[in-house]
Short mmCIF file of C-alpha atoms in Angstrom, two decimals:
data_model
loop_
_atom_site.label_atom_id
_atom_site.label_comp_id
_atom_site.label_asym_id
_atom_site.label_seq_id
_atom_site.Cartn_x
_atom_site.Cartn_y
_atom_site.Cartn_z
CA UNK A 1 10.72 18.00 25.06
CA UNK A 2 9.06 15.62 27.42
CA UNK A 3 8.94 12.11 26.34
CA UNK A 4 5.28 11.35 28.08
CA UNK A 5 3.09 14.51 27.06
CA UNK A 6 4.45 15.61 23.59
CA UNK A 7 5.17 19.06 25.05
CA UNK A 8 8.26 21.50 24.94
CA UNK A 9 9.02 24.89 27.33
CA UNK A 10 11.91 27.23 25.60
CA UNK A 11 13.12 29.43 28.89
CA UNK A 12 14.70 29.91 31.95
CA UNK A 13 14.57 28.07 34.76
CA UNK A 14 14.54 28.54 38.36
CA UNK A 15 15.00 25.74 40.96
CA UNK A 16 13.65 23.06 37.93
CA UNK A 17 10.65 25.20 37.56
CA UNK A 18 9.62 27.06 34.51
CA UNK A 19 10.42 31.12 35.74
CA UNK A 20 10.62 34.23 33.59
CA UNK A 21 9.46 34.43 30.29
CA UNK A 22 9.09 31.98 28.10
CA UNK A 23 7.17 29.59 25.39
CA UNK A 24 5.09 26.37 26.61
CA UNK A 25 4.24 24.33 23.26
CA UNK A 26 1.29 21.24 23.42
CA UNK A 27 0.78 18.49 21.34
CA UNK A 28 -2.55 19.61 19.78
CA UNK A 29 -0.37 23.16 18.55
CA UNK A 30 -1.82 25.96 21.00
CA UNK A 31 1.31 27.91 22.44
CA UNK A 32 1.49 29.92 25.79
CA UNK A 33 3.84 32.82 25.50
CA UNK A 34 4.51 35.21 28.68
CA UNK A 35 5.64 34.75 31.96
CA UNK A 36 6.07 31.61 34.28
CA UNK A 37 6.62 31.41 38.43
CA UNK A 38 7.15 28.59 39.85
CA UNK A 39 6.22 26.44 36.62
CA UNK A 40 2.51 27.96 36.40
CA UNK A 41 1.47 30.21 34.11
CA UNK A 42 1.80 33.87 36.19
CA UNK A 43 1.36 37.31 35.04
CA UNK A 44 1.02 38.61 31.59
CA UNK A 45 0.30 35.74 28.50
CA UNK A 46 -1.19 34.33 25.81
CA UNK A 47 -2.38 31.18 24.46
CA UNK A 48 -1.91 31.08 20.65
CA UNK A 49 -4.36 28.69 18.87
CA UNK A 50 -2.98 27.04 15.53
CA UNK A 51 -5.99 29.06 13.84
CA UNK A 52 -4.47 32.48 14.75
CA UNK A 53 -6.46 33.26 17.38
CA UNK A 54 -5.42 33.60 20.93
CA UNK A 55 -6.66 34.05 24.36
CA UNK A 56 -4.82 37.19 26.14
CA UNK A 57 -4.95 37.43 30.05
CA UNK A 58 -3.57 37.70 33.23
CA UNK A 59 -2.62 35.02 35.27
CA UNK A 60 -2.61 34.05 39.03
CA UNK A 61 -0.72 30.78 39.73
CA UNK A 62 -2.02 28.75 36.67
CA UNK A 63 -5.68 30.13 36.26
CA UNK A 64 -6.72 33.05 34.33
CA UNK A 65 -7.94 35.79 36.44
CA UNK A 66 -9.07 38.28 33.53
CA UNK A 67 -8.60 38.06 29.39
CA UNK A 68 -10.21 38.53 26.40
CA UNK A 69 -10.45 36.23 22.98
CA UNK A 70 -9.21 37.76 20.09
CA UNK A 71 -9.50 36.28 16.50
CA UNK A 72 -7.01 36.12 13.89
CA UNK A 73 -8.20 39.47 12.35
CA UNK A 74 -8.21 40.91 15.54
CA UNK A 75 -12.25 40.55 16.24
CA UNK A 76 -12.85 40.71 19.62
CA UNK A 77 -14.91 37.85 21.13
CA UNK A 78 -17.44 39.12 23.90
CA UNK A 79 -19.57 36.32 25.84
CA UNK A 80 -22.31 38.34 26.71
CA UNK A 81 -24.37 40.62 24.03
CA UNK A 82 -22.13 40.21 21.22
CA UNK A 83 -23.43 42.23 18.09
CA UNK A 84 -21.17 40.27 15.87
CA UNK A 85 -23.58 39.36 12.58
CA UNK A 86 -26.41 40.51 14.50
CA UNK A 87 -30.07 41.14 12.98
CA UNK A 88 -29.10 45.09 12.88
CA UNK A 89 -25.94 44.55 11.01
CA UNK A 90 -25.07 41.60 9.13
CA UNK A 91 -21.48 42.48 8.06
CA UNK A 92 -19.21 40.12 8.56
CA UNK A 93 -15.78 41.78 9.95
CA UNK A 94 -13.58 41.28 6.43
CA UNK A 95 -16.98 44.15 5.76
CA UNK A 96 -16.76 46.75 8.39
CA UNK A 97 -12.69 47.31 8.12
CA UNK A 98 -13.25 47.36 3.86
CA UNK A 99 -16.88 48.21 3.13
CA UNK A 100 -19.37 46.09 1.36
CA UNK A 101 -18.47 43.95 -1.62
CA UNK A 102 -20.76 45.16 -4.99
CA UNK A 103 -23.38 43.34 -6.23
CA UNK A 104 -22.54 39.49 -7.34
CA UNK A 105 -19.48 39.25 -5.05
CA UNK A 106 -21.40 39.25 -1.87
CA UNK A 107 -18.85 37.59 0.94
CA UNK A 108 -20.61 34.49 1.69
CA UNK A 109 -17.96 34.15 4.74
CA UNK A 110 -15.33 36.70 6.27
CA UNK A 111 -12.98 35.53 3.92
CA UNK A 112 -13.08 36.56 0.59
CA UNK A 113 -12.62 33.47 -1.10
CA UNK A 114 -14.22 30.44 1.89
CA UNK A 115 -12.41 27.30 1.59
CA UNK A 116 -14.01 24.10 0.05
CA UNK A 117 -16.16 21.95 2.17
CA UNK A 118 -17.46 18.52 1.62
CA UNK A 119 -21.60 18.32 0.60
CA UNK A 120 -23.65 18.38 3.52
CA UNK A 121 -21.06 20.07 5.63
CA UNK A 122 -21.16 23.14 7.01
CA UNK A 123 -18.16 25.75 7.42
CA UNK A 124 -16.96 25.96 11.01
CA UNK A 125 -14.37 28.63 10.84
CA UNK A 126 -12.24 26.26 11.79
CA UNK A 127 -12.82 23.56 9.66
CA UNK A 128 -16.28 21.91 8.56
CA UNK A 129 -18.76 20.49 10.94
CA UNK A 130 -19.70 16.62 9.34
CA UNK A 131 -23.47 16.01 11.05
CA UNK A 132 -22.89 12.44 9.87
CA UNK A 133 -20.27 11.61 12.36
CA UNK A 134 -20.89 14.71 14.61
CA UNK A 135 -17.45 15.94 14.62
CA UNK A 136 -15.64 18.88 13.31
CA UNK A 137 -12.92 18.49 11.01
CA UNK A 138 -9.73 20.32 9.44
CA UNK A 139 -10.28 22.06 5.99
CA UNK A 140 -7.82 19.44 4.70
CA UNK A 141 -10.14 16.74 6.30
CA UNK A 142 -6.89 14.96 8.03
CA UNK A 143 -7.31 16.01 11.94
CA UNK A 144 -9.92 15.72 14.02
CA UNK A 145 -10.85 19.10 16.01
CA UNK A 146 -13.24 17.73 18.02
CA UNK A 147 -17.21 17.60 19.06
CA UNK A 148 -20.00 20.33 19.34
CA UNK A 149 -22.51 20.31 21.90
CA UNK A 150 -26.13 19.97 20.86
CA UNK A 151 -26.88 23.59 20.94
CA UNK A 152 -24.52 24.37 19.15
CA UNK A 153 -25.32 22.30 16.27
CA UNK A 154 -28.20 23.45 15.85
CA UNK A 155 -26.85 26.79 15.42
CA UNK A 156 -24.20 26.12 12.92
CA UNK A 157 -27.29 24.41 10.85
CA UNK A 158 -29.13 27.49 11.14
CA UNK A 159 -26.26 30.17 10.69
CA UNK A 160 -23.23 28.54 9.02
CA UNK A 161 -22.38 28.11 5.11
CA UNK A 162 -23.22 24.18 3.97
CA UNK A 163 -21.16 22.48 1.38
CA UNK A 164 -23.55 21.74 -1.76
CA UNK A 165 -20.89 20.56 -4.38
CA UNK A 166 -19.06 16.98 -4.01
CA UNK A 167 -14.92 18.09 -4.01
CA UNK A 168 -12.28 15.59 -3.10
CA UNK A 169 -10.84 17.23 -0.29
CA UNK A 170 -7.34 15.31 -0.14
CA UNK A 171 -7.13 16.24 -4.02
CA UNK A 172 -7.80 20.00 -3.03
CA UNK A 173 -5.20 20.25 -0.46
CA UNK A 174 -2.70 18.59 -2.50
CA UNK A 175 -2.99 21.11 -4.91
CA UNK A 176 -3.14 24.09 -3.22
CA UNK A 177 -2.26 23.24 -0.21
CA UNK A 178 -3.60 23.53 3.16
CA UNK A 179 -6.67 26.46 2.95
CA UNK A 180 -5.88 28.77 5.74
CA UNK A 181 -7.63 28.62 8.58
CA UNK A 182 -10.63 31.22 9.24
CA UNK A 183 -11.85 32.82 12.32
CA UNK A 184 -14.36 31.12 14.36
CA UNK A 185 -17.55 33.22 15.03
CA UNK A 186 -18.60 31.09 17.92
CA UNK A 187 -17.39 29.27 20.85
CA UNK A 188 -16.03 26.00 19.21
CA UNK A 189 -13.62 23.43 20.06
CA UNK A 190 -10.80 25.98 20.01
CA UNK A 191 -11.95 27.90 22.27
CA UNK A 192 -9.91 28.24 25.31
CA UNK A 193 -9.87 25.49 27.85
CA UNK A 194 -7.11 27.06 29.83
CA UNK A 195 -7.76 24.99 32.71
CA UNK A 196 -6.72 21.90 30.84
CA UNK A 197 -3.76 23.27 29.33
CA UNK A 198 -2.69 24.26 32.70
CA UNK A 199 -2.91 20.91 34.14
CA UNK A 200 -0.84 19.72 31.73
CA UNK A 201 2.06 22.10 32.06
CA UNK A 202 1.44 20.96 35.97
CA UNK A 203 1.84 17.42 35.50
CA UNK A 204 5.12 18.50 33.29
CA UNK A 205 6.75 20.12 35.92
CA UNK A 206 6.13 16.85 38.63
CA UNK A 207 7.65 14.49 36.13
CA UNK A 208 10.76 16.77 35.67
CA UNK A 209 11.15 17.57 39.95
CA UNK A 210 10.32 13.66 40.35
CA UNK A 211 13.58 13.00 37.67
CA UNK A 212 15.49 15.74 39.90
CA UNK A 213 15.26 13.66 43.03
#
């Protein structure tokens, strides 16, 4: 584990670097998994998101070449003319692999029973999007995911489910623990920023050839 960055790479090693396949852990909990050259990310891999979703592609020293998003339930994002809870079908996915709920127990998310979320919140996927302090939090209300750009929040105000009832959210975690996480339906702060996670694996492998010299 490296002292500096919080991270930790579970493989072989070639000449210091990272070769083979193997496991590159961050700090914030996303995972790569597949193959290394040279201590870049090269060939066939993933980056696992704590959330269950993960970013599958194929790499070329570091940067993704050509991948695809999938969610925890295996939804496939698509950046361009996705359908997903369109105007001509308004299923969420939980919908199209069972078939509609009956009458009164309409899904009001794609999970069948949508964590709590704080009045005047709305449900992220991810966690609940606070407009008073413009950030996006866990379920559990203890991390900080991150910011959404203006267009996006404007969407999630339009589209997303908004907390009407006042819950104690520490009291709600404690007992029944932490509310599983549930696919994002839009880009968010999870989605990929493989660039960043690259550098960072980068700056890894200097610190470990500088200590080799």
């Amino acid at each position: 584990m490296s002292n500096w960055s919080g991270t930790t790479y579970d493989g072989p090693l070639k000449n210091e670097w990272f070769e083979g396949d193997g496991t590159f852990e961050f700090p914030n909990g996303v995972v790569y998994i597949g193959q290394f050259r040279k201590g870049e990310f090269h060939g066939q891999g993933a980056l696992v998101y704590p959330n269950g979703g993960r970013y599958k592609a194929t790499w070329e020293r570091g940067f993704a070449v050509e991948g695809k998003y999938l969610f925890n339930d295996d939804l496939l994002y698509k950046d361009k003319n996705w359908q997903y809870v369109s105007q001509g079908d308004r299923r969420f996915y939980t919908e199209v692999l069972e078939g509609l709920q009956p009458a009164g127990k309409t899904l009001l998310t794609n999970e069948k029973e949508p964590p709590p979320i704080p009045k005047g919140t709305y449900d992220y996927g991810s966690g609940y999007y606070d407009p008073a302090t413009e950030q996006v939090m866990s379920y559990d209300g203890k991390r900080e995911l991150g910011f959404v750009p203006e267009v996006e929040e404007q969407w999630i105000k339009e589209h997303c489910r908004k907390g009407f009832e006042d819950i104690n959210i520490g009291a709600v975690s404690a007992s029944s623990g932490e509310p599983s996480s549930s696919p994002k339906r839009q880009q968010s702060a999870d989605t990929p920023k493989v660039e960043a996670e690259q550098e960072s694996v980068q700056e890894e492998q200097s610190e470990e050839s500088s200590d080799t010299q």
